[in-house]
CSV table of C-alpha atoms and ligand atoms in Angstrom, one decimal:
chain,number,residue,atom,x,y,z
S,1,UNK,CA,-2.1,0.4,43.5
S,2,UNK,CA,0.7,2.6,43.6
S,3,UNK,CA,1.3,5.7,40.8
S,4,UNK,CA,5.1,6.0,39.5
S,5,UNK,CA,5.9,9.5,37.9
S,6,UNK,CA,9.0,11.1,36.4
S,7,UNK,CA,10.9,13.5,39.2
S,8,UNK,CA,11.5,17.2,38.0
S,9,UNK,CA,15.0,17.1,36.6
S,10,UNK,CA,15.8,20.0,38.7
S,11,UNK,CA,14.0,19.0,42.1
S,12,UNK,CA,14.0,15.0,41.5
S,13,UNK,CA,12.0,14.4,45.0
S,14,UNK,CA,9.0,16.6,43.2
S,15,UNK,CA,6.8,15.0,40.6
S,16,UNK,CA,8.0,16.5,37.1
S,17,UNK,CA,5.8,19.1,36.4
S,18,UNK,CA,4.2,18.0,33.3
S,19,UNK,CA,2.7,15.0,35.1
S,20,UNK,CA,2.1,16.9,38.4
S,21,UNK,CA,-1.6,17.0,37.8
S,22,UNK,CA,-1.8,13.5,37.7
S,23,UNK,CA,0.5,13.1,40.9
S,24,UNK,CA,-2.3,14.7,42.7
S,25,UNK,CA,-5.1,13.3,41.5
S,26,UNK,CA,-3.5,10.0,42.3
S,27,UNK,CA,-3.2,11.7,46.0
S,28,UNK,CA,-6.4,12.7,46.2
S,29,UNK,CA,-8.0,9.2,45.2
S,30,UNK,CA,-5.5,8.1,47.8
S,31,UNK,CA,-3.0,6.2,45.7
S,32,UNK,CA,0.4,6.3,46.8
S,33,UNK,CA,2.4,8.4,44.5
S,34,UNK,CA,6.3,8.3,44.0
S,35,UNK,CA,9.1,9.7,41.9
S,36,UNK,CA,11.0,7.8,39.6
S,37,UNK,CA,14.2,9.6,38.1
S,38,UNK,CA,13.9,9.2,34.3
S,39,UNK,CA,16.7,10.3,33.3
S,40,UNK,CA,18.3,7.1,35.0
S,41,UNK,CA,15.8,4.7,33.9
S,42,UNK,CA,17.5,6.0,29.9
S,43,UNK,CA,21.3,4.9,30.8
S,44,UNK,CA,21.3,1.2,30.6
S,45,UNK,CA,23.2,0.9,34.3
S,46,UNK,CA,20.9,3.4,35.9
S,47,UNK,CA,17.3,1.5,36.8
S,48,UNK,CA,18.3,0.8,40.8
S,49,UNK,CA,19.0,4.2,41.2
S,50,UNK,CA,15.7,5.4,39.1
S,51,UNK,CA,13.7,4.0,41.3
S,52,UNK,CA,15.2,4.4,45.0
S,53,UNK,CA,12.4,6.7,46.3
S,54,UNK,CA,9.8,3.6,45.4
S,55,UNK,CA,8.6,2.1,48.4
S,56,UNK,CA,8.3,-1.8,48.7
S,57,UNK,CA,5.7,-4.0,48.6
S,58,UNK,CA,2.6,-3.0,46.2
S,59,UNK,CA,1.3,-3.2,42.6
S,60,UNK,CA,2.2,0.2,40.5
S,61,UNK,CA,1.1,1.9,37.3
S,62,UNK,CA,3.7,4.9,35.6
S,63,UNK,CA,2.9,7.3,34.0
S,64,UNK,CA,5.7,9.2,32.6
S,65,UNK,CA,7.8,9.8,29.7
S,66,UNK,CA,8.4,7.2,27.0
S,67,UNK,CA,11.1,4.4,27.7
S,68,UNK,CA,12.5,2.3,24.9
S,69,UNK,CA,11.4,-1.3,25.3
S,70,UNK,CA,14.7,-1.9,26.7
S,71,UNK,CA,14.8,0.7,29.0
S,72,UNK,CA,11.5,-0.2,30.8
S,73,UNK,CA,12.4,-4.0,31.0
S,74,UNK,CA,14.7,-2.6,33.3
S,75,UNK,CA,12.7,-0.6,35.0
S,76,UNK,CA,10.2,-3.2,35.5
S,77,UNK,CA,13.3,-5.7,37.2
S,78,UNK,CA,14.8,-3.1,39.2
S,79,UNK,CA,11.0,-2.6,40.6
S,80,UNK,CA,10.8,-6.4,40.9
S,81,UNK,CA,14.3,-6.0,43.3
S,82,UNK,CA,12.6,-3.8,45.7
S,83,UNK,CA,9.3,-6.3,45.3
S,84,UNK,CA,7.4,-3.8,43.2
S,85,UNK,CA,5.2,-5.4,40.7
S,86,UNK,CA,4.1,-3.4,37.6
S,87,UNK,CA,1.1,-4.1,35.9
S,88,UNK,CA,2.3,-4.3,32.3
S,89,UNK,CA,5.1,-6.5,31.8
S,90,UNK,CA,8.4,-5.6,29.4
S,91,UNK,CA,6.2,-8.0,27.2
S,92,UNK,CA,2.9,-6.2,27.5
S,93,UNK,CA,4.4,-2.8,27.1
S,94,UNK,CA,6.5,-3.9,23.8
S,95,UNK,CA,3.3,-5.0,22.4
S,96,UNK,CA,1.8,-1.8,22.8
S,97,UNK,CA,4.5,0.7,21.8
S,98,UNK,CA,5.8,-0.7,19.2
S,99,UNK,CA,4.2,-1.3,16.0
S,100,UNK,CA,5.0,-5.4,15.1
S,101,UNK,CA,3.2,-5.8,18.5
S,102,UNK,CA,-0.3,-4.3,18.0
S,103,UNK,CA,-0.4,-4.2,14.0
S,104,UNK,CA,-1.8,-8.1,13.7
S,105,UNK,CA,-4.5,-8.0,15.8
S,106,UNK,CA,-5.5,-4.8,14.2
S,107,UNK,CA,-5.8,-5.2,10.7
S,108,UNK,CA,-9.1,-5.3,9.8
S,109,UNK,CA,-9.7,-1.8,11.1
S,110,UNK,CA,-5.9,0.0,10.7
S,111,UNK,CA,-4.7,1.2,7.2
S,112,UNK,CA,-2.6,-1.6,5.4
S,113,UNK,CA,1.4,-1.3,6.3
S,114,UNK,CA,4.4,-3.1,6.2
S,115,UNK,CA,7.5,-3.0,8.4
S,116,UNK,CA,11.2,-4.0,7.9
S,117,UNK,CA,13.9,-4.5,10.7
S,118,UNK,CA,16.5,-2.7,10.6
S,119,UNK,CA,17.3,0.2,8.2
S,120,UNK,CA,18.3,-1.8,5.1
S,121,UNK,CA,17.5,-0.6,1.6
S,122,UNK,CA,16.7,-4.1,0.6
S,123,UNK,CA,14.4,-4.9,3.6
S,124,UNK,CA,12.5,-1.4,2.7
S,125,UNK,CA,12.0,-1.9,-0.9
S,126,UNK,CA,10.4,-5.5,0.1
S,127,UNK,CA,8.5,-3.6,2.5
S,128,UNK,CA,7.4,-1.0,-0.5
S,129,UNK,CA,6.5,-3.7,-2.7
S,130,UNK,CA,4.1,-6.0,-0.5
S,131,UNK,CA,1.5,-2.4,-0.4
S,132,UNK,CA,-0.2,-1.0,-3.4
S,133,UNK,CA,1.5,1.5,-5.0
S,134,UNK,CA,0.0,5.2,-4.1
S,135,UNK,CA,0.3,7.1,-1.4
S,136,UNK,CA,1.9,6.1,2.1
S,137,UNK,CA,2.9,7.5,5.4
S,138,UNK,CA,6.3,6.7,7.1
S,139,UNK,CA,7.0,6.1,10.5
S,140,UNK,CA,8.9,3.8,12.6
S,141,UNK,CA,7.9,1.0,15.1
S,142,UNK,CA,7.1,4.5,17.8
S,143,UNK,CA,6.8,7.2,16.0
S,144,UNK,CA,6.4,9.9,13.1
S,145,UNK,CA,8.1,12.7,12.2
S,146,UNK,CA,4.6,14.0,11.2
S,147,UNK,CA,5.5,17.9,11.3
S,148,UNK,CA,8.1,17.2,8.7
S,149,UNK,CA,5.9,15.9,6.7
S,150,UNK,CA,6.6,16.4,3.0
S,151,UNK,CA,9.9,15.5,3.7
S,152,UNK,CA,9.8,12.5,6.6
S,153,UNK,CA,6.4,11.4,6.7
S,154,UNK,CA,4.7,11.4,3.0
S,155,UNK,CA,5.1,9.2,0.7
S,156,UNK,CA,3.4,10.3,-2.8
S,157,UNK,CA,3.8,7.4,-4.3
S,158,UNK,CA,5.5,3.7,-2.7
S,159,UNK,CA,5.9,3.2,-6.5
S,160,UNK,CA,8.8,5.5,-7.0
S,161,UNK,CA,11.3,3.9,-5.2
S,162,UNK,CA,14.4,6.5,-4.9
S,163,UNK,CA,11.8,9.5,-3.7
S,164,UNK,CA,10.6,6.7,-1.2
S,165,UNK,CA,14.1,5.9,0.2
S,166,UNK,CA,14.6,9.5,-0.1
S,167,UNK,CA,12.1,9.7,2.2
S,168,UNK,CA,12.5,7.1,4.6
S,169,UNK,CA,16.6,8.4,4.6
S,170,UNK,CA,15.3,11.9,6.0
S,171,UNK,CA,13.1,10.7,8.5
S,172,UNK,CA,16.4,8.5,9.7
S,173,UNK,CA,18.3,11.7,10.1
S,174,UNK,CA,15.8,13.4,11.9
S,175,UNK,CA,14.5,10.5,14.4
S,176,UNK,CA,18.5,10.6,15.5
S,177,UNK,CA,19.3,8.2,18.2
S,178,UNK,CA,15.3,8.0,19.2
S,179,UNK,CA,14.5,5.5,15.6
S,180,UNK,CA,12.8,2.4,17.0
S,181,UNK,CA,13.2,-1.0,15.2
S,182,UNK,CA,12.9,-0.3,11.8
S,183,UNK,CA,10.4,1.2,9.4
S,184,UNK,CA,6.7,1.4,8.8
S,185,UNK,CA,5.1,1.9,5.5
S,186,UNK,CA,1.5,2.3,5.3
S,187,UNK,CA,-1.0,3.1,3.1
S,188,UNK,CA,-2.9,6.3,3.0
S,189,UNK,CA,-6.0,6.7,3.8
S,190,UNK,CA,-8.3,9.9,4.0
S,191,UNK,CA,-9.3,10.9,7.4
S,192,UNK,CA,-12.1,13.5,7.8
S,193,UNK,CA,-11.7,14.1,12.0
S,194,UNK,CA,-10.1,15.1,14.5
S,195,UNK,CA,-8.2,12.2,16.1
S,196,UNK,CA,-9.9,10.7,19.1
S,197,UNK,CA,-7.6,8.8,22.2
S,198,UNK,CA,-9.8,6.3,23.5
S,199,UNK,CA,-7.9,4.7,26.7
S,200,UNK,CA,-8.3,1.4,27.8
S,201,UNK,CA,-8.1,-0.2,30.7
S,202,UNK,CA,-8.4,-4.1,31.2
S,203,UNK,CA,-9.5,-4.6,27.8
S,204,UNK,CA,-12.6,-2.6,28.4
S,205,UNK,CA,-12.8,1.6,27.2
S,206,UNK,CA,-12.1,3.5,30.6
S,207,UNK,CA,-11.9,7.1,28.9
S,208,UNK,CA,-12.6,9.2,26.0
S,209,UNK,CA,-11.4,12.3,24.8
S,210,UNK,CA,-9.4,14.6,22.3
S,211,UNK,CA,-6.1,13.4,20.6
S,212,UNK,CA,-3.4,15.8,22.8
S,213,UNK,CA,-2.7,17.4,18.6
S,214,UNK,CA,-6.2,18.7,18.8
S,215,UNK,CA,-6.9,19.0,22.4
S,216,UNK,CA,-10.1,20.9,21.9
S,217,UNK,CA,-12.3,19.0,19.3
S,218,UNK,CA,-14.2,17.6,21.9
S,219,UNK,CA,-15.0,13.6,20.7
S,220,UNK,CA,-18.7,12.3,19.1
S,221,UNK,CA,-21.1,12.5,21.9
S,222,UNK,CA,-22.1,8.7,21.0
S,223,UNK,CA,-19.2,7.1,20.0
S,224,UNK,CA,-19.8,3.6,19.1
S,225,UNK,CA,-16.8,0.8,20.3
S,226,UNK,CA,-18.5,-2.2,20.2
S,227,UNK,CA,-16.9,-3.3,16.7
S,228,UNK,CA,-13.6,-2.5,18.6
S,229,UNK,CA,-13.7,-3.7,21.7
S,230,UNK,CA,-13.5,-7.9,20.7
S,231,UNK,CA,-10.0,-6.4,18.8
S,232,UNK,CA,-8.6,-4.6,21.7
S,233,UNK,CA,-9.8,-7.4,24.2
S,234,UNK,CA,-7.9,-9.9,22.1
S,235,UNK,CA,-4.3,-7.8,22.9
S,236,UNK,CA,-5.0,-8.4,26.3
S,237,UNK,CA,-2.8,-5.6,27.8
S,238,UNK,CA,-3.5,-4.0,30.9
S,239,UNK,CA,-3.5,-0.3,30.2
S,240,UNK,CA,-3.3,1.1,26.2
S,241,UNK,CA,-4.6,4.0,24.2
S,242,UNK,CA,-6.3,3.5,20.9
S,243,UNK,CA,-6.1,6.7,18.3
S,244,UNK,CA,-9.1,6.5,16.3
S,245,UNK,CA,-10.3,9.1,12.9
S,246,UNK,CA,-13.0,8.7,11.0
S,247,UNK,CA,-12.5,7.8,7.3
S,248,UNK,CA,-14.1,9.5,4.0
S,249,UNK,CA,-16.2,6.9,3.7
S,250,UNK,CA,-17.0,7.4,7.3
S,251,UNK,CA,-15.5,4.3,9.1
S,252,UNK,CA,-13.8,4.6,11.7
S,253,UNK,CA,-10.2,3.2,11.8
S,254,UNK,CA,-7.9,2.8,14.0
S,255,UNK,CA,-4.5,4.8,13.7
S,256,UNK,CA,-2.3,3.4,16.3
S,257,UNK,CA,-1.8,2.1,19.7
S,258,UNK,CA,0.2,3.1,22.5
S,259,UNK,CA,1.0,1.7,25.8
S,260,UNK,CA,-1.1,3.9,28.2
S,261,UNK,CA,2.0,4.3,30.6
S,262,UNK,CA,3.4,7.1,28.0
S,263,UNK,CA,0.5,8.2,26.0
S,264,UNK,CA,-0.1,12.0,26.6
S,265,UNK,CA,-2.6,13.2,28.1
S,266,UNK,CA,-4.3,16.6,26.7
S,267,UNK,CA,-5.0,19.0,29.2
S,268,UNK,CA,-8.7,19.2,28.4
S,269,UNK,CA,-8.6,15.6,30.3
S,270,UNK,CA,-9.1,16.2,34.0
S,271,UNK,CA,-6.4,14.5,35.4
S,272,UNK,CA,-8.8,13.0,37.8
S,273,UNK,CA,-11.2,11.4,35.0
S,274,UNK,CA,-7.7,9.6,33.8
S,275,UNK,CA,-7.0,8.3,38.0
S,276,UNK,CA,-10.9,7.7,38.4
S,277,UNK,CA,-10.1,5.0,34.8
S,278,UNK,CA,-7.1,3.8,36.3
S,279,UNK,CA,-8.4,2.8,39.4
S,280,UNK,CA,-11.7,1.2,38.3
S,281,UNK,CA,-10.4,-2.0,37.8
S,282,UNK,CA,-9.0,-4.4,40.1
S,283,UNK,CA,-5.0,-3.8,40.9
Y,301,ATP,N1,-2.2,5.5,6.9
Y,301,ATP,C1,-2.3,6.8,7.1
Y,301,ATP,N2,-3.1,7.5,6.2
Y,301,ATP,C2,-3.3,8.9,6.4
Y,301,ATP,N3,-2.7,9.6,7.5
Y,301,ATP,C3,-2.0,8.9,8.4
Y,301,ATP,C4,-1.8,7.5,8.2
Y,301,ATP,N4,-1.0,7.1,9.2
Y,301,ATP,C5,-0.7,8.2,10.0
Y,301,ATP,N5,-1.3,9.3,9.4
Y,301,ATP,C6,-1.3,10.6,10.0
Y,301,ATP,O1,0.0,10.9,10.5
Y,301,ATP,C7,-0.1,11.2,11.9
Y,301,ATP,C8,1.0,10.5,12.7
Y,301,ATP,O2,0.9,9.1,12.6
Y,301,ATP,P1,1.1,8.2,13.9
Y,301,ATP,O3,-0.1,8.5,14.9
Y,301,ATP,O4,1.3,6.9,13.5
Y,301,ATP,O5,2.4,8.8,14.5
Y,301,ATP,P2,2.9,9.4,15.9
Y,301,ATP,O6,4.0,10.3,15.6
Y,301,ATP,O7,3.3,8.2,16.7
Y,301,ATP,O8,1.7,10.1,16.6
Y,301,ATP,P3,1.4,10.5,18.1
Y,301,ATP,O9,1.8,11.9,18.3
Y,301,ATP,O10,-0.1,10.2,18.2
Y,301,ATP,O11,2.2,9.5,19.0
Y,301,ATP,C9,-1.5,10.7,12.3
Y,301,ATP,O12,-2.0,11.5,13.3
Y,301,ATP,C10,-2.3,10.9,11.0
Y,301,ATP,O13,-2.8,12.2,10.9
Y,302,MG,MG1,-0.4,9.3,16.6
């Protein structure tokens, strides 16, 4: 197995700095590591030359930045050109990162949401109507603007429908060109925790630690995963995270997925530990 990482914008034969520590690690467990240029991989004519500096001929995992679905399907043909394989397919990776994918197999143990394509006000009220009215958070099929919170994120009440679309407008304007898909309404629920990344590698939990927001609440010594592993098992995806907090009534619940590619990794996770779960299972 080979480990693909962003270059450094300014040095593109060097690992970008952020994922450096994992570049080595991946040395030291005596992966081959190469640059991909990122940058590249973002225009939609620019995957061959993204990946130039990837040498032929082996199975690879990347760890990098985030690419729109898009964007990596192209990364994963112009690897195929130079008879790269990656281990999550433009399929598996869509399923991970964005929202539609994951949310179904999910359900039972994930606040209740619903989802529109597109940015239509007609699509989002239908959206509003099919939860409870109440509280609600806002996102879209990637992301939140969760540190703009009272203005892009919470939703007091999916029963008032202007400061809703209010809502849902601002965190438009602020998501820019990076808005994914459409948006995501869910309910509220009342987490008591820390959030806890739980990666996953081959459908079984490789790694646990802190969510990279609170890098230093150190997970439950004895976490239990058994009710979720059947769940994650049935996504059958090569390489995901799982963000888990713990609920009032002290369930645990699941509050999203992401493809494990371009989930971040806190610092407090030795590099290593996140190699050591890579390479555990069978390229
Ligand atoms: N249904 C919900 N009820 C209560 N709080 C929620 C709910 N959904 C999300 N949140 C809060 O909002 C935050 C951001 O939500 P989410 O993880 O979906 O977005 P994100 O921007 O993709 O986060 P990340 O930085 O983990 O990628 C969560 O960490 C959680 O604290
Ligand atoms: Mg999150």
């Amino acid at each position: 197995m080979m480990l693909l990482i962003p270059g450094d914008p300014l040095r593109p034969r060097r690992p970008d700095e952020h994922f450096a520590p994992e570049a080595s690690a991946a040395r030291e467990a005596g992966l081959t590591v190469a640059v991909v240029d990122h940058d590249a991989l973002a225009r939609s004519d620019g995957a061959d030359r993204a990946v130039a500096a990837v040498p032929a001929g082996d199975t690879a995992v990347y760890r990098g930045w985030m690419l729109r679905s898009e964007q990596y399907g192209g990364f994963v043909d112009a690897l195929a050109r130079r008879g790269v394989t990656l281990r999550t397919t433009v399929g598996n990776y869509q399923r991970a990162h964005e929202f539609p994918g994951w949310y179904p197999a999910l359900t039972a143990v994930t606040p209740r949401s619903a989802w529109t394509t597109g940015t239509d006000r007609t699509d989002f009220d239908r959206a509003r109507r099919a939860l409870d009215a109440g509280p609600a958070v806002l996102r879209d099929h990637v992301k939140s603007m969760k540190h703009h919170w009272d203005e892009a994120a919470f939703i007091p009440d999916l029963g008032d429908a202007d400061a809703a679309w209010k809502v849902a407008n601002r965190f438009r304007q602020l998501r820019e060109d990076d808005f994914v898909g459409g948006f995501v309404l869910r309910e509220f629920e009342d987490f008591t925790s820390a959030e806890v990344r739980t990666w996953w590698v081959a459908g079984r939990c490789a790694l646990v630690g802190p969510h990279p927001d609170t890098p230093h609440d150190r997970p439950p010594q004895r976490l239990d995963l058994d009710w979720l592993t059947p769940l994650v098992g049935a996504l059958n995806l090569p390489f995901v995270t799982v963000d888990l907090a713990l609920r009032a009534d002290g369930a645990w619940r699941v509050v999203e997925v992401g493809d494990g590619q371009v989930s971040d990794r806190p610092n407090s996770v030795a590099p290593s530990a996140l190699i050591a779960a890579l390479v555990g299972e069978p390229g």
